[in-house]
Amino acid sequence: MSEQQFSVSVQVRGYETDVQGHLNQSVYLQYAEHARWELFRAAGITQRDLAKAGIGPVVLETTIRYLRELRAGDKVTVGCAVLWDGGKTFRFEQTITRADGVVSAEISGLGGILDLRERRLVADPGGRVRALATTPAVCGC
């Protein structure tokens, strides 16, 4: 995984755990999504800004590597790095790390920016995000 350029803290809640007592697999995706939205917010981009511009981020593919379990009460940091490659898509890499420094999961994915009218990916997603951001460096663009 690349160096995480942004992170948020989350505490695992009891209702997010499964019958084995560890974090339900679907919640890892929610934590990752939360971190990506917080990254946009830290860059100065709100959901309202995206809707007004007629665009929205989409996830095209996600892979999760579960490395260590998480239990209710665990405090974690969800890191996020966006890798803009100049095409219609971009990569995101995320790491969920427990407070003791142990990596619990690695999440990687492919995303794009959808034109909400045309229902197609925009040609320069990094450029579109940069144009909306007040602090584009947070997004790595």
mmCIF file of N, CA and C in Angstrom:
data_model
loop_
_atom_site.group_PDB
_atom_site.id
_atom_site.type_symbol
_atom_site.label_atom_id
_atom_site.label_comp_id
_atom_site.label_asym_id
_atom_site.label_seq_id
_atom_site.Cartn_x
_atom_site.Cartn_y
_atom_site.Cartn_z
ATOM 1 N N MET A 1 0.847 -1.180 0.000
ATOM 2 C CA MET A 1 0.000 0.000 0.000
ATOM 3 C C MET A 1 0.892 1.243 0.000
ATOM 4 N N SER A 2 0.411 2.289 -0.642
ATOM 5 C CA SER A 2 1.179 3.534 -0.667
ATOM 6 C C SER A 2 1.022 4.264 0.663
ATOM 7 N N GLU A 3 1.828 5.296 0.839
ATOM 8 C CA GLU A 3 1.730 6.089 2.059
ATOM 9 C C GLU A 3 0.363 6.767 2.101
ATOM 10 N N GLN A 4 -0.328 6.634 3.204
ATOM 11 C CA GLN A 4 -1.653 7.219 3.361
ATOM 12 C C GLN A 4 -1.509 8.715 3.611
ATOM 13 N N GLN A 5 -2.160 9.517 2.793
ATOM 14 C CA GLN A 5 -2.011 10.957 2.915
ATOM 15 C C GLN A 5 -3.095 11.608 3.770
ATOM 16 N N PHE A 6 -4.120 10.857 4.121
ATOM 17 C CA PHE A 6 -5.237 11.406 4.886
ATOM 18 C C PHE A 6 -5.777 10.300 5.773
ATOM 19 N N SER A 7 -6.290 10.656 6.956
ATOM 20 C CA SER A 7 -6.884 9.617 7.803
ATOM 21 C C SER A 7 -7.954 10.197 8.709
ATOM 22 N N VAL A 8 -8.850 9.314 9.148
ATOM 23 C CA VAL A 8 -9.888 9.650 10.119
ATOM 24 C C VAL A 8 -9.884 8.574 11.194
ATOM 25 N N SER A 9 -10.362 8.930 12.376
ATOM 26 C CA SER A 9 -10.452 7.981 13.480
ATOM 27 C C SER A 9 -11.888 7.495 13.629
ATOM 28 N N VAL A 10 -12.024 6.222 13.964
ATOM 29 C CA VAL A 10 -13.328 5.601 14.172
ATOM 30 C C VAL A 10 -13.193 4.647 15.348
ATOM 31 N N GLN A 11 -14.237 4.523 16.131
ATOM 32 C CA GLN A 11 -14.275 3.507 17.181
ATOM 33 C C GLN A 11 -15.332 2.480 16.810
ATOM 34 N N VAL A 12 -14.957 1.214 16.851
ATOM 35 C CA VAL A 12 -15.865 0.130 16.485
ATOM 36 C C VAL A 12 -17.011 0.080 17.499
ATOM 37 N N ARG A 13 -18.234 0.125 16.987
ATOM 38 C CA ARG A 13 -19.423 0.089 17.825
ATOM 39 C C ARG A 13 -19.943 -1.344 17.918
ATOM 40 N N GLY A 14 -20.522 -1.693 19.043
ATOM 41 C CA GLY A 14 -20.987 -3.048 19.284
ATOM 42 C C GLY A 14 -21.957 -3.562 18.239
ATOM 43 N N TYR A 15 -22.852 -2.709 17.760
ATOM 44 C CA TYR A 15 -23.843 -3.145 16.772
ATOM 45 C C TYR A 15 -23.236 -3.418 15.392
ATOM 46 N N GLU A 16 -21.964 -3.069 15.216
ATOM 47 C CA GLU A 16 -21.287 -3.333 13.942
ATOM 48 C C GLU A 16 -20.621 -4.707 13.915
ATOM 49 N N THR A 17 -20.679 -5.413 15.033
ATOM 50 C CA THR A 17 -20.012 -6.711 15.109
ATOM 51 C C THR A 17 -20.983 -7.842 14.765
ATOM 52 N N ASP A 18 -20.410 -8.978 14.412
ATOM 53 C CA ASP A 18 -21.227 -10.138 14.047
ATOM 54 C C ASP A 18 -21.254 -11.147 15.192
ATOM 55 N N VAL A 19 -21.828 -12.305 14.935
ATOM 56 C CA VAL A 19 -21.994 -13.320 15.975
ATOM 57 C C VAL A 19 -20.657 -13.813 16.537
ATOM 58 N N GLN A 20 -19.569 -13.695 15.771
ATOM 59 C CA GLN A 20 -18.239 -14.084 16.265
ATOM 60 C C GLN A 20 -17.614 -12.997 17.146
ATOM 61 N N GLY A 21 -18.275 -11.851 17.212
ATOM 62 C CA GLY A 21 -17.764 -10.768 18.041
ATOM 63 C C GLY A 21 -16.769 -9.863 17.344
ATOM 64 N N HIS A 22 -16.598 -10.040 16.019
ATOM 65 C CA HIS A 22 -15.690 -9.119 15.327
ATOM 66 C C HIS A 22 -16.446 -8.290 14.307
ATOM 67 N N LEU A 23 -15.789 -7.239 13.845
ATOM 68 C CA LEU A 23 -16.422 -6.289 12.932
ATOM 69 C C LEU A 23 -16.949 -7.003 11.703
ATOM 70 N N ASN A 24 -18.217 -6.779 11.392
ATOM 71 C CA ASN A 24 -18.831 -7.383 10.222
ATOM 72 C C ASN A 24 -18.117 -6.922 8.958
ATOM 73 N N GLN A 25 -17.932 -7.829 8.037
ATOM 74 C CA GLN A 25 -17.160 -7.530 6.823
ATOM 75 C C GLN A 25 -17.693 -6.328 6.049
ATOM 76 N N SER A 26 -18.993 -6.112 6.005
ATOM 77 C CA SER A 26 -19.546 -4.994 5.242
ATOM 78 C C SER A 26 -19.207 -3.643 5.859
ATOM 79 N N VAL A 27 -18.935 -3.618 7.157
ATOM 80 C CA VAL A 27 -18.648 -2.355 7.836
ATOM 81 C C VAL A 27 -17.275 -1.817 7.438
ATOM 82 N N TYR A 28 -16.359 -2.690 7.069
ATOM 83 C CA TYR A 28 -15.063 -2.228 6.562
ATOM 84 C C TYR A 28 -15.274 -1.300 5.363
ATOM 85 N N LEU A 29 -16.219 -1.665 4.502
ATOM 86 C CA LEU A 29 -16.524 -0.822 3.338
ATOM 87 C C LEU A 29 -17.114 0.520 3.774
ATOM 88 N N GLN A 30 -17.943 0.494 4.815
ATOM 89 C CA GLN A 30 -18.514 1.739 5.315
ATOM 90 C C GLN A 30 -17.437 2.651 5.891
ATOM 91 N N TYR A 31 -16.501 2.070 6.629
ATOM 92 C CA TYR A 31 -15.401 2.870 7.168
ATOM 93 C C TYR A 31 -14.581 3.487 6.025
ATOM 94 N N ALA A 32 -14.320 2.694 4.999
ATOM 95 C CA ALA A 32 -13.550 3.194 3.856
ATOM 96 C C ALA A 32 -14.289 4.333 3.161
ATOM 97 N N GLU A 33 -15.588 4.153 2.956
ATOM 98 C CA GLU A 33 -16.413 5.191 2.321
ATOM 99 C C GLU A 33 -16.422 6.464 3.169
ATOM 100 N N HIS A 34 -16.569 6.307 4.467
ATOM 101 C CA HIS A 34 -16.553 7.451 5.381
ATOM 102 C C HIS A 34 -15.244 8.234 5.226
ATOM 103 N N ALA A 35 -14.127 7.528 5.190
ATOM 104 C CA ALA A 35 -12.827 8.199 5.053
ATOM 105 C C ALA A 35 -12.726 8.942 3.721
ATOM 106 N N ARG A 36 -13.238 8.343 2.646
ATOM 107 C CA ARG A 36 -13.169 9.021 1.340
ATOM 108 C C ARG A 36 -14.015 10.294 1.336
ATOM 109 N N TRP A 37 -15.208 10.256 1.947
ATOM 110 C CA TRP A 37 -16.032 11.472 2.015
ATOM 111 C C TRP A 37 -15.376 12.520 2.912
ATOM 112 N N GLU A 38 -14.759 12.084 3.994
ATOM 113 C CA GLU A 38 -14.062 13.029 4.869
ATOM 114 C C GLU A 38 -12.857 13.645 4.156
ATOM 115 N N LEU A 39 -12.199 12.875 3.305
ATOM 116 C CA LEU A 39 -11.091 13.402 2.509
ATOM 117 C C LEU A 39 -11.604 14.527 1.613
ATOM 118 N N PHE A 40 -12.725 14.299 0.925
ATOM 119 C CA PHE A 40 -13.311 15.347 0.083
ATOM 120 C C PHE A 40 -13.662 16.572 0.923
ATOM 121 N N ARG A 41 -14.273 16.331 2.076
ATOM 122 C CA ARG A 41 -14.657 17.449 2.943
ATOM 123 C C ARG A 41 -13.433 18.237 3.385
ATOM 124 N N ALA A 42 -12.356 17.544 3.746
ATOM 125 C CA ALA A 42 -11.118 18.219 4.152
ATOM 126 C C ALA A 42 -10.506 19.010 3.000
ATOM 127 N N ALA A 43 -10.764 18.574 1.777
ATOM 128 C CA ALA A 43 -10.278 19.291 0.597
ATOM 129 C C ALA A 43 -11.186 20.473 0.247
ATOM 130 N N GLY A 44 -12.317 20.596 0.973
ATOM 131 C CA GLY A 44 -13.232 21.708 0.734
ATOM 132 C C GLY A 44 -14.352 21.375 -0.229
ATOM 133 N N ILE A 45 -14.625 20.101 -0.442
ATOM 134 C CA ILE A 45 -15.663 19.677 -1.378
ATOM 135 C C ILE A 45 -16.780 18.991 -0.601
ATOM 136 N N THR A 46 -18.010 19.494 -0.753
ATOM 137 C CA THR A 46 -19.164 18.869 -0.112
ATOM 138 C C THR A 46 -19.972 18.089 -1.154
ATOM 139 N N GLN A 47 -20.870 17.253 -0.656
ATOM 140 C CA GLN A 47 -21.762 16.538 -1.569
ATOM 141 C C GLN A 47 -22.605 17.535 -2.366
ATOM 142 N N ARG A 48 -22.987 18.612 -1.721
ATOM 143 C CA ARG A 48 -23.766 19.654 -2.401
ATOM 144 C C ARG A 48 -22.958 20.277 -3.545
ATOM 145 N N ASP A 49 -21.659 20.519 -3.303
ATOM 146 C CA ASP A 49 -20.791 21.071 -4.356
ATOM 147 C C ASP A 49 -20.741 20.135 -5.565
ATOM 148 N N LEU A 50 -20.604 18.844 -5.294
ATOM 149 C CA LEU A 50 -20.548 17.860 -6.374
ATOM 150 C C LEU A 50 -21.853 17.832 -7.153
ATOM 151 N N ALA A 51 -22.976 17.817 -6.440
ATOM 152 C CA ALA A 51 -24.284 17.785 -7.105
ATOM 153 C C ALA A 51 -24.491 19.047 -7.944
ATOM 154 N N LYS A 52 -24.099 20.199 -7.413
ATOM 155 C CA LYS A 52 -24.231 21.462 -8.144
ATOM 156 C C LYS A 52 -23.390 21.441 -9.425
ATOM 157 N N ALA A 53 -22.231 20.784 -9.365
ATOM 158 C CA ALA A 53 -21.358 20.663 -10.543
ATOM 159 C C ALA A 53 -21.827 19.556 -11.489
ATOM 160 N N GLY A 54 -22.822 18.789 -11.075
ATOM 161 C CA GLY A 54 -23.358 17.735 -11.930
ATOM 162 C C GLY A 54 -22.492 16.484 -12.007
ATOM 163 N N ILE A 55 -21.693 16.265 -10.955
ATOM 164 C CA ILE A 55 -20.807 15.099 -10.945
ATOM 165 C C ILE A 55 -20.889 14.391 -9.594
ATOM 166 N N GLY A 56 -20.403 13.163 -9.572
ATOM 167 C CA GLY A 56 -20.351 12.428 -8.316
ATOM 168 C C GLY A 56 -19.344 11.304 -8.397
ATOM 169 N N PRO A 57 -18.668 11.001 -7.284
ATOM 170 C CA PRO A 57 -17.699 9.905 -7.279
ATOM 171 C C PRO A 57 -18.423 8.559 -7.323
ATOM 172 N N VAL A 58 -17.824 7.611 -8.021
ATOM 173 C CA VAL A 58 -18.356 6.250 -8.077
ATOM 174 C C VAL A 58 -17.221 5.259 -7.822
ATOM 175 N N VAL A 59 -17.580 4.161 -7.181
ATOM 176 C CA VAL A 59 -16.633 3.071 -6.958
ATOM 177 C C VAL A 59 -16.916 2.008 -8.016
ATOM 178 N N LEU A 60 -15.890 1.624 -8.755
ATOM 179 C CA LEU A 60 -16.033 0.650 -9.832
ATOM 180 C C LEU A 60 -15.569 -0.738 -9.420
ATOM 181 N N GLU A 61 -14.685 -0.790 -8.443
ATOM 182 C CA GLU A 61 -14.108 -2.071 -8.007
ATOM 183 C C GLU A 61 -13.477 -1.874 -6.638
ATOM 184 N N THR A 62 -13.629 -2.883 -5.760
ATOM 185 C CA THR A 62 -13.027 -2.820 -4.430
ATOM 186 C C THR A 62 -12.496 -4.194 -4.033
ATOM 187 N N THR A 63 -11.323 -4.201 -3.442
ATOM 188 C CA THR A 63 -10.737 -5.421 -2.886
ATOM 189 C C THR A 63 -10.359 -5.147 -1.440
ATOM 190 N N ILE A 64 -10.727 -6.068 -0.557
ATOM 191 C CA ILE A 64 -10.377 -5.944 0.860
ATOM 192 C C ILE A 64 -9.514 -7.127 1.260
ATOM 193 N N ARG A 65 -8.402 -6.848 1.901
ATOM 194 C CA ARG A 65 -7.572 -7.891 2.524
ATOM 195 C C ARG A 65 -7.764 -7.769 4.025
ATOM 196 N N TYR A 66 -8.429 -8.759 4.611
ATOM 197 C CA TYR A 66 -8.639 -8.782 6.056
ATOM 198 C C TYR A 66 -7.400 -9.398 6.694
ATOM 199 N N LEU A 67 -6.765 -8.658 7.581
ATOM 200 C CA LEU A 67 -5.510 -9.113 8.175
ATOM 201 C C LEU A 67 -5.628 -9.454 9.654
ATOM 202 N N ARG A 68 -6.338 -8.647 10.424
ATOM 203 C CA ARG A 68 -6.539 -8.879 11.851
ATOM 204 C C ARG A 68 -7.952 -8.427 12.204
ATOM 205 N N GLU A 69 -8.586 -9.150 13.106
ATOM 206 C CA GLU A 69 -9.962 -8.812 13.450
ATOM 207 C C GLU A 69 -10.038 -7.542 14.290
ATOM 208 N N LEU A 70 -11.213 -6.936 14.215
ATOM 209 C CA LEU A 70 -11.528 -5.787 15.053
ATOM 210 C C LEU A 70 -12.713 -6.162 15.923
ATOM 211 N N ARG A 71 -12.712 -5.658 17.155
ATOM 212 C CA ARG A 71 -13.779 -5.951 18.112
ATOM 213 C C ARG A 71 -14.384 -4.650 18.634
ATOM 214 N N ALA A 72 -15.575 -4.744 19.179
ATOM 215 C CA ALA A 72 -16.256 -3.572 19.728
ATOM 216 C C ALA A 72 -15.326 -2.835 20.687
ATOM 217 N N GLY A 73 -15.291 -1.523 20.545
ATOM 218 C CA GLY A 73 -14.445 -0.685 21.386
ATOM 219 C C GLY A 73 -13.080 -0.382 20.808
ATOM 220 N N ASP A 74 -12.636 -1.189 19.826
ATOM 221 C CA ASP A 74 -11.334 -0.909 19.208
ATOM 222 C C ASP A 74 -11.358 0.463 18.550
ATOM 223 N N LYS A 75 -10.288 1.192 18.738
ATOM 224 C CA LYS A 75 -10.120 2.484 18.067
ATOM 225 C C LYS A 75 -9.216 2.256 16.871
ATOM 226 N N VAL A 76 -9.656 2.772 15.720
ATOM 227 C CA VAL A 76 -8.889 2.572 14.494
ATOM 228 C C VAL A 76 -8.702 3.888 13.757
ATOM 229 N N THR A 77 -7.698 3.888 12.908
ATOM 230 C CA THR A 77 -7.468 4.979 11.971
ATOM 231 C C THR A 77 -7.677 4.418 10.575
ATOM 232 N N VAL A 78 -8.467 5.137 9.789
ATOM 233 C CA VAL A 78 -8.725 4.731 8.408
ATOM 234 C C VAL A 78 -7.966 5.705 7.511
ATOM 235 N N GLY A 79 -6.885 5.212 6.908
ATOM 236 C CA GLY A 79 -6.064 6.032 6.026
ATOM 237 C C GLY A 79 -6.577 5.961 4.606
ATOM 238 N N CYS A 80 -6.270 6.985 3.841
ATOM 239 C CA CYS A 80 -6.758 7.049 2.468
ATOM 240 C C CYS A 80 -5.763 7.800 1.586
ATOM 241 N N ALA A 81 -5.426 7.205 0.465
ATOM 242 C CA ALA A 81 -4.598 7.864 -0.550
ATOM 243 C C ALA A 81 -5.305 7.705 -1.892
ATOM 244 N N VAL A 82 -5.322 8.766 -2.667
ATOM 245 C CA VAL A 82 -5.909 8.736 -4.010
ATOM 246 C C VAL A 82 -4.766 8.843 -5.010
ATOM 247 N N LEU A 83 -4.771 7.951 -5.977
ATOM 248 C CA LEU A 83 -3.713 7.913 -6.989
ATOM 249 C C LEU A 83 -4.329 8.241 -8.346
ATOM 250 N N TRP A 84 -4.077 9.442 -8.807
ATOM 251 C CA TRP A 84 -4.643 9.914 -10.075
ATOM 252 C C TRP A 84 -3.705 9.486 -11.191
ATOM 253 N N ASP A 85 -4.210 8.786 -12.183
ATOM 254 C CA ASP A 85 -3.334 8.291 -13.255
ATOM 255 C C ASP A 85 -3.496 9.041 -14.571
ATOM 256 N N GLY A 86 -4.370 10.027 -14.611
ATOM 257 C CA GLY A 86 -4.532 10.818 -15.817
ATOM 258 C C GLY A 86 -5.611 10.307 -16.756
ATOM 259 N N GLY A 87 -6.158 9.136 -16.528
ATOM 260 C CA GLY A 87 -7.236 8.603 -17.359
ATOM 261 C C GLY A 87 -8.592 8.923 -16.753
ATOM 262 N N LYS A 88 -9.607 8.163 -17.146
ATOM 263 C CA LYS A 88 -10.955 8.363 -16.632
ATOM 264 C C LYS A 88 -11.150 7.780 -15.237
ATOM 265 N N THR A 89 -10.216 6.968 -14.798
ATOM 266 C CA THR A 89 -10.341 6.346 -13.483
ATOM 267 C C THR A 89 -9.165 6.729 -12.598
ATOM 268 N N PHE A 90 -9.305 6.436 -11.328
ATOM 269 C CA PHE A 90 -8.230 6.645 -10.368
ATOM 270 C C PHE A 90 -8.251 5.487 -9.384
ATOM 271 N N ARG A 91 -7.151 5.290 -8.689
ATOM 272 C CA ARG A 91 -7.051 4.238 -7.685
ATOM 273 C C ARG A 91 -7.155 4.877 -6.304
ATOM 274 N N PHE A 92 -7.709 4.141 -5.378
ATOM 275 C CA PHE A 92 -7.630 4.561 -3.992
ATOM 276 C C PHE A 92 -7.097 3.394 -3.176
ATOM 277 N N GLU A 93 -6.266 3.732 -2.220
ATOM 278 C CA GLU A 93 -5.675 2.749 -1.325
ATOM 279 C C GLU A 93 -5.950 3.198 0.096
ATOM 280 N N GLN A 94 -6.441 2.263 0.906
ATOM 281 C CA GLN A 94 -6.813 2.590 2.270
ATOM 282 C C GLN A 94 -6.325 1.499 3.222
ATOM 283 N N THR A 95 -5.985 1.923 4.414
ATOM 284 C CA THR A 95 -5.534 1.003 5.443
ATOM 285 C C THR A 95 -6.307 1.295 6.721
ATOM 286 N N ILE A 96 -6.823 0.242 7.333
ATOM 287 C CA ILE A 96 -7.480 0.371 8.636
ATOM 288 C C ILE A 96 -6.509 -0.178 9.676
ATOM 289 N N THR A 97 -6.080 0.701 10.577
ATOM 290 C CA THR A 97 -5.031 0.371 11.542
ATOM 291 C C THR A 97 -5.551 0.559 12.958
ATOM 292 N N ARG A 98 -5.353 -0.459 13.795
ATOM 293 C CA ARG A 98 -5.749 -0.368 15.196
ATOM 294 C C ARG A 98 -4.849 0.629 15.935
ATOM 295 N N ALA A 99 -5.301 1.060 17.083
ATOM 296 C CA ALA A 99 -4.539 2.021 17.893
ATOM 297 C C ALA A 99 -3.171 1.480 18.296
ATOM 298 N N ASP A 100 -3.036 0.150 18.370
ATOM 299 C CA ASP A 100 -1.734 -0.441 18.731
ATOM 300 C C ASP A 100 -0.788 -0.565 17.533
ATOM 301 N N GLY A 101 -1.201 -0.033 16.372
ATOM 302 C CA GLY A 101 -0.353 -0.029 15.189
ATOM 303 C C GLY A 101 -0.514 -1.237 14.278
ATOM 304 N N VAL A 102 -1.328 -2.190 14.670
ATOM 305 C CA VAL A 102 -1.543 -3.393 13.856
ATOM 306 C C VAL A 102 -2.534 -3.081 12.740
ATOM 307 N N VAL A 103 -2.147 -3.410 11.514
ATOM 308 C CA VAL A 103 -3.028 -3.197 10.361
ATOM 309 C C VAL A 103 -4.091 -4.288 10.354
ATOM 310 N N SER A 104 -5.334 -3.868 10.362
ATOM 311 C CA SER A 104 -6.462 -4.795 10.375
ATOM 312 C C SER A 104 -6.927 -5.146 8.963
ATOM 313 N N ALA A 105 -6.886 -4.166 8.056
ATOM 314 C CA ALA A 105 -7.341 -4.419 6.689
ATOM 315 C C ALA A 105 -6.691 -3.445 5.722
ATOM 316 N N GLU A 106 -6.541 -3.924 4.497
ATOM 317 C CA GLU A 106 -6.089 -3.076 3.394
ATOM 318 C C GLU A 106 -7.185 -3.104 2.333
ATOM 319 N N ILE A 107 -7.573 -1.929 1.891
ATOM 320 C CA ILE A 107 -8.650 -1.801 0.914
ATOM 321 C C ILE A 107 -8.100 -1.053 -0.286
ATOM 322 N N SER A 108 -8.276 -1.627 -1.453
ATOM 323 C CA SER A 108 -7.860 -0.934 -2.674
ATOM 324 C C SER A 108 -9.029 -0.948 -3.640
ATOM 325 N N GLY A 109 -9.069 0.057 -4.476
ATOM 326 C CA GLY A 109 -10.191 0.124 -5.394
ATOM 327 C C GLY A 109 -9.937 1.018 -6.581
ATOM 328 N N LEU A 110 -10.895 0.952 -7.465
ATOM 329 C CA LEU A 110 -10.895 1.748 -8.684
ATOM 330 C C LEU A 110 -12.121 2.634 -8.640
ATOM 331 N N GLY A 111 -11.928 3.915 -8.908
ATOM 332 C CA GLY A 111 -13.042 4.850 -8.876
ATOM 333 C C GLY A 111 -13.049 5.740 -10.098
ATOM 334 N N GLY A 112 -14.094 6.523 -10.185
ATOM 335 C CA GLY A 112 -14.225 7.492 -11.256
ATOM 336 C C GLY A 112 -15.136 8.615 -10.794
ATOM 337 N N ILE A 113 -15.258 9.619 -11.631
ATOM 338 C CA ILE A 113 -16.188 10.720 -11.388
ATOM 339 C C ILE A 113 -17.228 10.667 -12.495
ATOM 340 N N LEU A 114 -18.473 10.485 -12.082
ATOM 341 C CA LEU A 114 -19.580 10.305 -13.027
ATOM 342 C C LEU A 114 -20.232 11.640 -13.351
ATOM 343 N N ASP A 115 -20.433 11.891 -14.649
ATOM 344 C CA ASP A 115 -21.246 13.017 -15.090
ATOM 345 C C ASP A 115 -22.694 12.591 -14.861
ATOM 346 N N LEU A 116 -23.400 13.278 -13.973
ATOM 347 C CA LEU A 116 -24.726 12.837 -13.557
ATOM 348 C C LEU A 116 -25.790 12.975 -14.639
ATOM 349 N N ARG A 117 -25.569 13.824 -15.634
ATOM 350 C CA ARG A 117 -26.516 13.929 -16.759
ATOM 351 C C ARG A 117 -26.236 12.888 -17.820
ATOM 352 N N GLU A 118 -24.972 12.787 -18.202
ATOM 353 C CA GLU A 118 -24.581 11.870 -19.272
ATOM 354 C C GLU A 118 -24.489 10.423 -18.812
ATOM 355 N N ARG A 119 -24.336 10.221 -17.489
ATOM 356 C CA ARG A 119 -24.171 8.886 -16.897
ATOM 357 C C ARG A 119 -22.931 8.186 -17.456
ATOM 358 N N ARG A 120 -21.870 8.967 -17.643
ATOM 359 C CA ARG A 120 -20.588 8.466 -18.114
ATOM 360 C C ARG A 120 -19.482 9.087 -17.266
ATOM 361 N N LEU A 121 -18.354 8.384 -17.213
ATOM 362 C CA LEU A 121 -17.218 8.913 -16.477
ATOM 363 C C LEU A 121 -16.649 10.131 -17.179
ATOM 364 N N VAL A 122 -16.233 11.128 -16.397
ATOM 365 C CA VAL A 122 -15.605 12.313 -16.972
ATOM 366 C C VAL A 122 -14.175 11.969 -17.386
ATOM 367 N N ALA A 123 -13.665 12.708 -18.353
ATOM 368 C CA ALA A 123 -12.345 12.411 -18.923
ATOM 369 C C ALA A 123 -11.189 12.703 -17.965
ATOM 370 N N ASP A 124 -11.315 13.708 -17.122
ATOM 371 C CA ASP A 124 -10.217 14.111 -16.232
ATOM 372 C C ASP A 124 -10.737 14.226 -14.807
ATOM 373 N N PRO A 125 -10.908 13.106 -14.098
ATOM 374 C CA PRO A 125 -11.485 13.185 -12.753
ATOM 375 C C PRO A 125 -10.646 14.017 -11.786
ATOM 376 N N GLY A 126 -9.336 13.909 -11.877
ATOM 377 C CA GLY A 126 -8.470 14.694 -11.000
ATOM 378 C C GLY A 126 -8.638 16.186 -11.236
ATOM 379 N N GLY A 127 -8.764 16.572 -12.484
ATOM 380 C CA GLY A 127 -8.966 17.979 -12.827
ATOM 381 C C GLY A 127 -10.294 18.503 -12.325
ATOM 382 N N ARG A 128 -11.336 17.691 -12.421
ATOM 383 C CA ARG A 128 -12.658 18.102 -11.941
ATOM 384 C C ARG A 128 -12.662 18.264 -10.426
ATOM 385 N N VAL A 129 -12.011 17.344 -9.732
ATOM 386 C CA VAL A 129 -11.925 17.445 -8.273
ATOM 387 C C VAL A 129 -11.085 18.662 -7.885
ATOM 388 N N ARG A 130 -9.957 18.835 -8.555
ATOM 389 C CA ARG A 130 -9.074 19.979 -8.268
ATOM 390 C C ARG A 130 -9.819 21.303 -8.446
ATOM 391 N N ALA A 131 -10.672 21.402 -9.482
ATOM 392 C CA ALA A 131 -11.406 22.636 -9.759
ATOM 393 C C ALA A 131 -12.405 22.981 -8.646
ATOM 394 N N LEU A 132 -12.922 21.970 -7.964
ATOM 395 C CA LEU A 132 -13.894 22.204 -6.896
ATOM 396 C C LEU A 132 -13.235 22.410 -5.532
ATOM 397 N N ALA A 133 -12.057 21.856 -5.343
ATOM 398 C CA ALA A 133 -11.404 21.852 -4.027
ATOM 399 C C ALA A 133 -10.838 23.210 -3.652
ATOM 400 N N THR A 134 -10.961 23.538 -2.382
ATOM 401 C CA THR A 134 -10.277 24.726 -1.860
ATOM 402 C C THR A 134 -8.871 24.358 -1.396
ATOM 403 N N THR A 135 -8.665 23.071 -1.083
ATOM 404 C CA THR A 135 -7.357 22.550 -0.676
ATOM 405 C C THR A 135 -7.100 21.249 -1.447
ATOM 406 N N PRO A 136 -6.793 21.338 -2.751
ATOM 407 C CA PRO A 136 -6.669 20.141 -3.580
ATOM 408 C C PRO A 136 -5.551 19.192 -3.160
ATOM 409 N N ALA A 137 -4.531 19.680 -2.479
ATOM 410 C CA ALA A 137 -3.429 18.822 -2.063
ATOM 411 C C ALA A 137 -3.912 17.687 -1.147
ATOM 412 N N VAL A 138 -4.993 17.901 -0.414
ATOM 413 C CA VAL A 138 -5.542 16.864 0.463
ATOM 414 C C VAL A 138 -5.925 15.640 -0.358
ATOM 415 N N CYS A 139 -6.405 15.873 -1.580
ATOM 416 C CA CYS A 139 -6.822 14.784 -2.475
ATOM 417 C C CYS A 139 -5.674 14.274 -3.336
ATOM 418 N N GLY A 140 -4.518 14.887 -3.209
ATOM 419 C CA GLY A 140 -3.389 14.457 -4.013
ATOM 420 C C GLY A 140 -3.481 14.883 -5.476
ATOM 421 N N CYS A 141 -4.322 15.879 -5.731
ATOM 422 C CA CYS A 141 -4.437 16.329 -7.135
ATOM 423 C C CYS A 141 -4.061 17.783 -7.301
#
